[in-house]
Coordinates of C-alpha atoms and ligand atoms in Angstrom, one line a residue:
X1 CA -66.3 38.2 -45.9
X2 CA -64.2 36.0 -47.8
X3 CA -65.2 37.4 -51.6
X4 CA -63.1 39.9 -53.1
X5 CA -65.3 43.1 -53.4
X6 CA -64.3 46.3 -55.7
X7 CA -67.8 48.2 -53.4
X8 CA -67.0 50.8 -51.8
X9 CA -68.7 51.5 -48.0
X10 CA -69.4 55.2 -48.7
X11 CA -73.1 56.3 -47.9
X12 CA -73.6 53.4 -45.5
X13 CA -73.7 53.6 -41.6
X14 CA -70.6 53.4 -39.9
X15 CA -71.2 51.6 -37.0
X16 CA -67.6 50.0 -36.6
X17 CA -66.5 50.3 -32.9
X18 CA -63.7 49.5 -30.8
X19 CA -63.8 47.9 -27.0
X20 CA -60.9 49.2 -24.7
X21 CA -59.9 48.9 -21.4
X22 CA -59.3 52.2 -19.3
X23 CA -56.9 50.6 -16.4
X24 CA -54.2 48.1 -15.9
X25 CA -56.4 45.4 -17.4
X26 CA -59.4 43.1 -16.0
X27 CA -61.5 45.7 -16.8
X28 CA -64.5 43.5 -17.6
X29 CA -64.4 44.1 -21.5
X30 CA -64.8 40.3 -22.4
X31 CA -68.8 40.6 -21.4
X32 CA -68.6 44.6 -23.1
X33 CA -67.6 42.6 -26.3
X34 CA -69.7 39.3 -26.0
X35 CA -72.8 42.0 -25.2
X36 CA -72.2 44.1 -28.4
X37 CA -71.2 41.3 -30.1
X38 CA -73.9 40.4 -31.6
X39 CA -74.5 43.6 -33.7
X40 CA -71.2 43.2 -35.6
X41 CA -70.3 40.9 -38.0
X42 CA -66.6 41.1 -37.4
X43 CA -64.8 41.2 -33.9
X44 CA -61.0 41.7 -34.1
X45 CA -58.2 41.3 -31.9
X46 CA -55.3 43.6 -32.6
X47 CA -52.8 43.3 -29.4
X48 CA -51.3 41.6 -26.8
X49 CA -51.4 37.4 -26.5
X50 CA -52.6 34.7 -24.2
X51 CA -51.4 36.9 -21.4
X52 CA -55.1 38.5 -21.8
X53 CA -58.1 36.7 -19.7
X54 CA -61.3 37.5 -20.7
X55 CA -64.3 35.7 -18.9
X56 CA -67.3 35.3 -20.4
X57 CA -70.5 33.8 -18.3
X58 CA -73.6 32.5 -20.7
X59 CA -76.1 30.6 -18.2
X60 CA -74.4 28.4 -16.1
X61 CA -71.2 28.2 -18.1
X62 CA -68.2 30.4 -17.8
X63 CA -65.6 30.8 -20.3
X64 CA -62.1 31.7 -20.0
X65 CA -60.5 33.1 -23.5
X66 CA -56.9 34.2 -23.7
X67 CA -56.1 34.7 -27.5
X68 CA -59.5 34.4 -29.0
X69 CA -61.5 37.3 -29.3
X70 CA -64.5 37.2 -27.3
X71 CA -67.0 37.1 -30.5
X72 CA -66.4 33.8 -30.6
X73 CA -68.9 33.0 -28.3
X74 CA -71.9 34.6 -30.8
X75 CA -71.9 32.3 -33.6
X76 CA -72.6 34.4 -36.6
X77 CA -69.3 36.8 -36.1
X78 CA -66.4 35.9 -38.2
X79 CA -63.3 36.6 -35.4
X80 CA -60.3 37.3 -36.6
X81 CA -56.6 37.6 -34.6
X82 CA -54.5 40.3 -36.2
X83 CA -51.2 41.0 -37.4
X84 CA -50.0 42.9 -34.3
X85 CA -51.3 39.9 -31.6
X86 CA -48.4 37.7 -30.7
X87 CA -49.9 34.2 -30.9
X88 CA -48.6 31.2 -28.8
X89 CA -49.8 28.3 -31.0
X90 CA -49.6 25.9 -28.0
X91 CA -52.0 27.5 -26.6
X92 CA -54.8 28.7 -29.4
X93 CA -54.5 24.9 -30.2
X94 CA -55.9 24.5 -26.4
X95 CA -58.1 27.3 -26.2
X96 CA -60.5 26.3 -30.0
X97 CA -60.3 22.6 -28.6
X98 CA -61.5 23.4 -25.3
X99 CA -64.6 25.0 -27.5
X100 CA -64.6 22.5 -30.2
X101 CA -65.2 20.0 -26.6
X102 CA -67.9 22.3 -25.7
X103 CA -69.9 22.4 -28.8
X104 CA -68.3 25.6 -30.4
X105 CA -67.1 24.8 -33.6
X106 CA -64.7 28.0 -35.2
X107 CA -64.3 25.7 -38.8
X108 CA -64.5 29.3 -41.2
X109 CA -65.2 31.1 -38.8
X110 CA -61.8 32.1 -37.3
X111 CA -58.7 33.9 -39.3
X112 CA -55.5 34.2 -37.6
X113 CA -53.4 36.7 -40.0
X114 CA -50.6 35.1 -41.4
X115 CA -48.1 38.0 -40.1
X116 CA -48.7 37.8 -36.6
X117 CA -45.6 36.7 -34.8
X118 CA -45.2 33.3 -32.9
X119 CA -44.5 32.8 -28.8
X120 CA -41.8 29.9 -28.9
X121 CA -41.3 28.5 -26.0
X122 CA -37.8 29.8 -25.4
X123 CA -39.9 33.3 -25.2
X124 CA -42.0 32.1 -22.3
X125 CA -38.6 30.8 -20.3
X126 CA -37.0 34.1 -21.0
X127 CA -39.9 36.1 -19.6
X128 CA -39.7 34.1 -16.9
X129 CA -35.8 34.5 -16.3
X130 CA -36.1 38.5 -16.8
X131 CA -39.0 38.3 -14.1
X132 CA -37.2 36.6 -11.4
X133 CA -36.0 39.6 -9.9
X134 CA -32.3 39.0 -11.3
X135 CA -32.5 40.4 -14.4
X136 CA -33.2 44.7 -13.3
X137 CA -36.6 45.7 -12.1
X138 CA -39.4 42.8 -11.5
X139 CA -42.7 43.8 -13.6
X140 CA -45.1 40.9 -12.3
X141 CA -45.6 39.7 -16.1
X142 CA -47.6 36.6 -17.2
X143 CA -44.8 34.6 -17.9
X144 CA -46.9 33.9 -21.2
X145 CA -43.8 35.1 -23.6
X146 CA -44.9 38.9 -24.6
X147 CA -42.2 41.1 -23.9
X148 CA -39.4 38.3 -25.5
X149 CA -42.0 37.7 -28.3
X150 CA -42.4 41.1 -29.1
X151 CA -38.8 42.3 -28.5
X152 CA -38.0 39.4 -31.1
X153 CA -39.8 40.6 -33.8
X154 CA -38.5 44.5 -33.4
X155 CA -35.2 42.5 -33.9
X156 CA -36.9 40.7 -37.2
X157 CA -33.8 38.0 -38.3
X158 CA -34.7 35.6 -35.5
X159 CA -38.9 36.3 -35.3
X160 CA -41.0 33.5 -36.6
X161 CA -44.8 34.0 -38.2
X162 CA -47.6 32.6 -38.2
X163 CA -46.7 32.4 -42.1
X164 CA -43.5 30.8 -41.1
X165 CA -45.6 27.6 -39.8
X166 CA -47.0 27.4 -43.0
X167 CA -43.8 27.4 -44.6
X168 CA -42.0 25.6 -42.2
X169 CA -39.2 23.8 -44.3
X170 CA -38.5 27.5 -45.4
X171 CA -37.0 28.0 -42.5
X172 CA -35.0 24.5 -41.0
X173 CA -31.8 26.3 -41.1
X174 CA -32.6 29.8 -38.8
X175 CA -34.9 28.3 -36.5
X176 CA -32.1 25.3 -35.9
X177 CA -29.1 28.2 -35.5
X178 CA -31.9 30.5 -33.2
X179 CA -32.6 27.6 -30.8
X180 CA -28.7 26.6 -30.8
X181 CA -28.4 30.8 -29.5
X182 CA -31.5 31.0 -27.3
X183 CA -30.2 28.5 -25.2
X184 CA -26.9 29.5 -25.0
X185 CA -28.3 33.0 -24.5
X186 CA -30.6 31.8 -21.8
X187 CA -27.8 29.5 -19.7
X188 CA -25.6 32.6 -19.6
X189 CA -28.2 34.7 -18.0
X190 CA -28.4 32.1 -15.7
X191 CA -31.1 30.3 -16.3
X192 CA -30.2 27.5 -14.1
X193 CA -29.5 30.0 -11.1
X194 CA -33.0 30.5 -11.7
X195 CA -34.3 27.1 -11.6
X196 CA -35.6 27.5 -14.9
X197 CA -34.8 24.2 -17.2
X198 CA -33.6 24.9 -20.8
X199 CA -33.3 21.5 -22.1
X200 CA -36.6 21.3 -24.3
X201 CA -35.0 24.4 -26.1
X202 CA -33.6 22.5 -28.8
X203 CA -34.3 22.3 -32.8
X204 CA -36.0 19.2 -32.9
X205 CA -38.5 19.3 -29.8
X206 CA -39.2 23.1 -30.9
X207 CA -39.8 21.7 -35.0
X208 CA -42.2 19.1 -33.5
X209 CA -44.1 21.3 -32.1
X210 CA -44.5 24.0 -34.5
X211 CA -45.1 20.6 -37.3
X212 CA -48.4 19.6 -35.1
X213 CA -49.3 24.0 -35.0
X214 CA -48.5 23.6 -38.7
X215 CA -51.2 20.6 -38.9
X216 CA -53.8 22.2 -36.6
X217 CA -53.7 25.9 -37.5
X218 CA -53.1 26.7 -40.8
X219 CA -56.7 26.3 -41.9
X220 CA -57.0 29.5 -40.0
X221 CA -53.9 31.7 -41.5
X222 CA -55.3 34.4 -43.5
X223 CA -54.5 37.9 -45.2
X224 CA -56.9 39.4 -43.0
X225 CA -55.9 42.8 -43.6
X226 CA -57.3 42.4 -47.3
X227 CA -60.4 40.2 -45.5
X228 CA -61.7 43.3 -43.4
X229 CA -61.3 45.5 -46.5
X230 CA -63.6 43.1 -48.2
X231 CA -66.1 43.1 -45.4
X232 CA -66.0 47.4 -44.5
X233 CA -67.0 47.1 -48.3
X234 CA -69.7 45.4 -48.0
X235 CA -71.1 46.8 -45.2
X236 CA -69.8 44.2 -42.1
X237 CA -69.5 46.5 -39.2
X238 CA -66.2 45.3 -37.1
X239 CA -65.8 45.4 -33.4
X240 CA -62.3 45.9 -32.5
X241 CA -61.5 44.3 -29.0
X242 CA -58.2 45.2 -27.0
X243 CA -56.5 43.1 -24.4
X244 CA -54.8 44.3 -21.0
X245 CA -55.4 47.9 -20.5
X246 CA -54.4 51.3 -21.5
X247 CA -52.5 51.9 -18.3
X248 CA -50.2 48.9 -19.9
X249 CA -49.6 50.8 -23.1
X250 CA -46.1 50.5 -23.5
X251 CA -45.8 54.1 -24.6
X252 CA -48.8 55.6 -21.9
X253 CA -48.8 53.5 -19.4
X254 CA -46.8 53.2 -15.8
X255 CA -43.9 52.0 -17.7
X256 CA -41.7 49.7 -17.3
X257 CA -44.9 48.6 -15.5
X258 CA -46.7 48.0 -18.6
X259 CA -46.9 45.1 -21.4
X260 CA -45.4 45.3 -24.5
X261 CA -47.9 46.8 -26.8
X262 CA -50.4 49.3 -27.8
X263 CA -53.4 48.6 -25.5
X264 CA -55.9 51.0 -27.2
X265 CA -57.5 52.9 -30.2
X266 CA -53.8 53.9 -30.9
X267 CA -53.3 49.9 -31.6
X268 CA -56.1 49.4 -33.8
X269 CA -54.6 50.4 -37.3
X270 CA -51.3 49.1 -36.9
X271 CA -52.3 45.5 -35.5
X272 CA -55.3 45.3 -36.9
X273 CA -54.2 46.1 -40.5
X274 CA -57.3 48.6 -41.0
X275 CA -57.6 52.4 -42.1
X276 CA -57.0 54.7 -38.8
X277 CA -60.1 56.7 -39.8
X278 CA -62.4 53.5 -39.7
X279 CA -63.4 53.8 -35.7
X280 CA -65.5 56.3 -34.7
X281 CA -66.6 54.8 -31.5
X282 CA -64.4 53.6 -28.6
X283 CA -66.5 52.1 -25.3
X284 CA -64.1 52.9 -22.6
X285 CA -64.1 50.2 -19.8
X286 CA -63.6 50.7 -16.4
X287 CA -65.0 48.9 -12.8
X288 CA -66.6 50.8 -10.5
X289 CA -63.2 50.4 -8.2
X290 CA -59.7 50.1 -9.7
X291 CA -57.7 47.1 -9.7
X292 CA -53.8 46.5 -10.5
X293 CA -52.2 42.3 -10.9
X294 CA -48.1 42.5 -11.1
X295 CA -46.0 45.1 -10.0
X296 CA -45.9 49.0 -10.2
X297 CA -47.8 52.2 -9.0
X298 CA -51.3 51.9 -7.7
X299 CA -52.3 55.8 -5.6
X300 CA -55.8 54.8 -4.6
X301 CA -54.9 50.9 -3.7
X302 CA -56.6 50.3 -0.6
X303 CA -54.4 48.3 1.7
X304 CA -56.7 47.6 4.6
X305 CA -59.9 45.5 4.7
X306 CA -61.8 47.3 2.0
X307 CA -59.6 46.5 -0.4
X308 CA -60.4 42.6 1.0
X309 CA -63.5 43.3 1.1
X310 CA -63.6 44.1 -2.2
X311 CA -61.4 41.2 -3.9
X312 CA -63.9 38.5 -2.0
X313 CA -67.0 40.2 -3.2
X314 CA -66.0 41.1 -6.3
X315 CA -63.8 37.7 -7.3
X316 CA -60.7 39.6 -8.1
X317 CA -58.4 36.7 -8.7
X318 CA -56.5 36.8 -12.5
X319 CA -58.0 34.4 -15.2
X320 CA -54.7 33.7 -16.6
X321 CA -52.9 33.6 -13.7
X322 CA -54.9 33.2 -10.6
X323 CA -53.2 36.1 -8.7
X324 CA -54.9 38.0 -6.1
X325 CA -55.7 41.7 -7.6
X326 CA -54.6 44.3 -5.8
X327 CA -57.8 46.6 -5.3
X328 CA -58.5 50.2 -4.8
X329 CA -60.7 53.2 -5.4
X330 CA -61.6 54.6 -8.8
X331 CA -58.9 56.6 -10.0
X332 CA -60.4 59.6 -12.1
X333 CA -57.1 61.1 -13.0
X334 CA -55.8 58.2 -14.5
X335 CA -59.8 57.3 -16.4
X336 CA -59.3 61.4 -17.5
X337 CA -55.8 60.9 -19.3
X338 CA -56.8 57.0 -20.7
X339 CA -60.3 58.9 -22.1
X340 CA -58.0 61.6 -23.7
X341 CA -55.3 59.6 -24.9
X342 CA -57.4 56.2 -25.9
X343 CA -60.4 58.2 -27.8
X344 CA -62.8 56.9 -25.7
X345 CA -65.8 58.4 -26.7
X346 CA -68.5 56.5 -23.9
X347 CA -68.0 54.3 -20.9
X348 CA -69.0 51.3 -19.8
X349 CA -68.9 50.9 -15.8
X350 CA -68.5 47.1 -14.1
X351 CA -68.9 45.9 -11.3
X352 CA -71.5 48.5 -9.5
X353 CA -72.9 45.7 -7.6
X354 CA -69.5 44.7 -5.7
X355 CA -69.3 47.9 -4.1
X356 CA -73.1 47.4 -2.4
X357 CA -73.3 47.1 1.5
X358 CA -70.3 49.5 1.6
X359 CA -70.8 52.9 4.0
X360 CA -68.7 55.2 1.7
X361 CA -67.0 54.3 -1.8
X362 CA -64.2 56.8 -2.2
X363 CA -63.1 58.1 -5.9
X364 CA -59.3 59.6 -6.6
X365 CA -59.5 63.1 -8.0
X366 CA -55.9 64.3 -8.2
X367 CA -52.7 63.9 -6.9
X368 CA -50.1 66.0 -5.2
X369 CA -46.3 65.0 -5.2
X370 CA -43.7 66.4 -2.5
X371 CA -46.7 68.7 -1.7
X372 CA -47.4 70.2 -5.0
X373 CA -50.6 69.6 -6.8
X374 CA -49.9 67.5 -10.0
X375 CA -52.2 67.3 -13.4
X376 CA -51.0 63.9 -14.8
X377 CA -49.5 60.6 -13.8
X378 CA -44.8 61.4 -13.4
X379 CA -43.1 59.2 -16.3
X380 CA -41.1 58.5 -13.4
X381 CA -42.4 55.2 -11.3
X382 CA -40.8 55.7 -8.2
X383 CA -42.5 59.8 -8.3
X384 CA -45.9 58.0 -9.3
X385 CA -45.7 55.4 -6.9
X386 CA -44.9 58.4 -4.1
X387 CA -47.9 60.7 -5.6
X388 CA -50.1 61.2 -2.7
X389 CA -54.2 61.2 -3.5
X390 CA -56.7 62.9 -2.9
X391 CA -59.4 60.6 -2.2
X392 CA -63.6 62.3 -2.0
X393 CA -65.3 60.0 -0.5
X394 CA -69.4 59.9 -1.3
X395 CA -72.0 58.0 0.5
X396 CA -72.2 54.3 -0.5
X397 CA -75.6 52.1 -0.9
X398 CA -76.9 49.5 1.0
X399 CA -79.6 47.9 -1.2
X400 CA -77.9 45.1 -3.8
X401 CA -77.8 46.3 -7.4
X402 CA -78.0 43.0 -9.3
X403 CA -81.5 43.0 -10.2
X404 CA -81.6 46.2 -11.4
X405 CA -82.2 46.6 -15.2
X406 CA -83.0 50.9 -15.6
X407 CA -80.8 53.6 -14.3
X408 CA -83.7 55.2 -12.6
X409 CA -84.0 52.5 -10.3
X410 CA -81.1 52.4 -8.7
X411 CA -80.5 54.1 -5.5
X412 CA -79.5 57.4 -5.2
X413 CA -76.4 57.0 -3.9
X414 CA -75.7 55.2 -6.7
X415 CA -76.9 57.2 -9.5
X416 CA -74.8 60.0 -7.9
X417 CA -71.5 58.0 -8.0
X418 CA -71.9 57.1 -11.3
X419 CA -73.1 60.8 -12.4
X420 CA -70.1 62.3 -10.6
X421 CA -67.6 59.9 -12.3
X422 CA -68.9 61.0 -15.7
X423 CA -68.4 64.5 -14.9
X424 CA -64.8 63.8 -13.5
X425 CA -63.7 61.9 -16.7
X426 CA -65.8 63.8 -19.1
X427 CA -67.3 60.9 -20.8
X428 CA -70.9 59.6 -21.0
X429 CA -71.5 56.2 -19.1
X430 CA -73.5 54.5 -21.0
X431 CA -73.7 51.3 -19.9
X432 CA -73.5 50.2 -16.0
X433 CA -73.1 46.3 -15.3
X434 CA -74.6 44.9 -12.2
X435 CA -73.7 41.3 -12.3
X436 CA -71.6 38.7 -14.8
X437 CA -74.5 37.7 -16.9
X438 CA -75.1 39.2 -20.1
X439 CA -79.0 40.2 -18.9
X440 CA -77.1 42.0 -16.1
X441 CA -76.3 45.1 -17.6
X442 CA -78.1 48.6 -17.6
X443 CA -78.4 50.4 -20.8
X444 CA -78.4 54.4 -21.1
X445 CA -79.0 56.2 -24.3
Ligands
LIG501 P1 -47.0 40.8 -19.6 O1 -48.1 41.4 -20.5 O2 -47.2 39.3 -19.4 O3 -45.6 41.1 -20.1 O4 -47.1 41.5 -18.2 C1 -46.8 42.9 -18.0 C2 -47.7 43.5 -16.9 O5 -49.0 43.6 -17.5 C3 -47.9 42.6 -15.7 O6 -48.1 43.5 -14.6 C4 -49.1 41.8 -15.9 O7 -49.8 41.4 -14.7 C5 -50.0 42.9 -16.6 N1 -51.0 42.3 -17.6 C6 -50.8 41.8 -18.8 N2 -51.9 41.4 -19.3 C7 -52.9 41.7 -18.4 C8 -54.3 41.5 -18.4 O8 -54.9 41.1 -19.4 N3 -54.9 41.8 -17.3 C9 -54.3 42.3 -16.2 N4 -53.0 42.5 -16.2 C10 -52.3 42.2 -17.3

């Protein structure tokens, strides 16, 4: 990957694909892209930060990865973090030597690109004082720094870069006159109202840190853009892998609902650095039921004990910040627009086996609002969170899935849910998961 290479990939298979998720994130893509993993030589990250929690289960041992792409995990890929992912160095430090403990060793085998911006902690405090309901509407972020991160770097003079740590004497005067105005900044929105301490916001306790991210990370900083040229040239196939979940797009989503970047396909070129004509294949993934953490709209959440029933069964508690999901039927309006909007050219389905035992799993198939039938999700929340659905409700199955390896062998009831969803969306599902394990997975071609 590394060499420079005039070749040209013309005449060879493209097989370059691109892992999304279809819903407001949690989707299940971390096993999607450990499980197609393997056939790639090159599995990208192009959006989003350490608010993304992907778990990954091998055998006995789970995995919990926030900024590194989930290839990391098969140790022939070369995974690379792109220019548009906002990267908190704290915290890649933590997450490669929490592998490093466990045996995985990413020593040339991980490139962070050297223009993807930095979370500083004064990011992570202002996310938190914007959420604390006194700032205008409460989203229900993180707290992991995304929106302040990303907002800094639309505003350029005062973003830092992963080639800033590199650099870092460069830049002794702005980042000493930045802290100086991001705590003054943060005290006058009231940071202290908010119980939220500003005291390690200061030049040299930021410097220090960013001197030990400078020491532990800058093996890593790379040009990737002109690194995946290289390997499309050769022939590498890339796997692109998205974080959240296309109903947090920031343009698409249930805005201001959302996160603060571009959550599918539409994200790859820009923060990935690569051609917008590379991808011709985009695995859609949804769960077999729909689930929502933080605030905002959610027509087919189930408030009763269904919706318990399925957060015990199916674990729905966040990896990054423990919250209870809120849980609810599928939503196929919502899977229709993300399919047309995100490219999604096949699906992958989750989580089949948490809805087993139930007498009747109900899917969403439009809306009406104030009484009039509606095609799409209203721009407006307070309209979308007032939509009313229209829930169809098919028979569930009472046999449990996990064991099942072919899509013949499932029961009926099953079969039809998933046949029905396909033909709602208008996408093939190609791939139904019945468990966490990588083994646990049906495969349709
Ligand atoms: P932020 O990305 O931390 O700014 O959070 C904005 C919204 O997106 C909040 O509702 C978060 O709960 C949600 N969110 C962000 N990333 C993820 C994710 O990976 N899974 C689920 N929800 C997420």
């Amino acid at each position: 990957m590394s060499s420079a290479s005039n070749q040209s990939n013309i005449g060879q298979e493209n097989r370059h694909a691109c892992v999304v998720g279809m819903g407001w994130g949690d989707e299940g893509k971390g096993k999607i892209v450990d499980l197609l993993a393997g056939g790639f030589d090159v599995v990208v990250r192009f959006n989003g930060g350490a608010n993304a929690g992907h778990t990954v289960r091998i055998g006995d041992d789970s995995f919990a990865l926030h900024l590194l792409p989930s290839g990391v995990l098969r140790d022939k890929a070369i995974s690379v973090i792109g220019p548009g992912v906002v990267v908190d160095p704290i915290a890649l430090i933590e997450e490669i030597e929490g592998l490093e403990a466990r045996g995985i060793d990413l020593a040339g085998r991980l490139l962070v690109s050297d223009r993807a911006h930095l979370v500083m902690p004064y990011h992570k405090l202002e996310d938190r004082l914007r959420d604390s309901g006194t700032q205008g509407k409460k989203i229900g972020t993180t707290a992991k720094g995304i929106g302040p991160c990303y907002a800094e770097k639309m505003l350029r003079s005062s973003a830092f870069r992963m080639i800033d740590l590199v650099h870092l004497d460069r830049h002794t005067d702005r980042l000493k006159a930045v802290c100086e105005r991001k705590a003054a900044v943060l005290e006058a929105m009231g940071a202290d109202d908010a119980g939220i301490n500003t005291i390690a916001i200061n030049y040299d306790e930021i410097n220090s840190t960013l001197e030990i991210a400078e020491r532990k990370l800058s093996k890593y900083v790379a040009e990737t853009t002109s690194c995946l040229e290289d390997a499309v040239a050769k022939g590498q196939q890339v796997l692109f892998e998205s974080a959240n979940g296309m109903l947090l797009d920031i343009d698409h989503g249930t805005f201001p609902y959302v996160t603060a970047s571009h959550t599918g396909l539409n994200g790859v070129p820009a923060g990935a650095g690569v051609s917008p004509h590379l991808v011709r294949r985009c695995v859609g993934v949804t769960k077999a039921y729909a689930t929502r953490v933080g605030n905002g709209p959610f027509p087919s959440e189930l408030l009763d004990e269904r919706g318990d029933r399925i957060r015990e069964v199916g674990r729905e508690f966040g990896t990054t910040t423990g919250r209870p999901r809120r849980c609810g039927w599928l939503d196929a309006v919502t899977l229709r627009q993300t399919k047309l909007l995100g490219g999604v050219t096949e699906i992958a389905m989750m989580h089949m086996d948490t809805l087993s035992g139930m007498a009747e799993v109900g899917i969403c198939t439009g809306y009406s609002l104030r009484g009039e039938a509606i095609r799409s999700m209203p721009a407006d929340s307070e309209d979308f969170a007032a939509v009313d659905p229209h829930i169809e409700m098919l028979p569930g199955w009472k046999d449990d899935v996990s064991g099942v390896t072919k899509f013949e062998s499932l029961p009926a009831e099953a079969r039809n849910y998933v046949t029905q969803v396909e033909e709602l969306v208008g996408a093939p599902i190609t791939m139904v998961s019945v468990g966490p394990e990588r083994n646990q997975t049906i495969h349709r071609t």
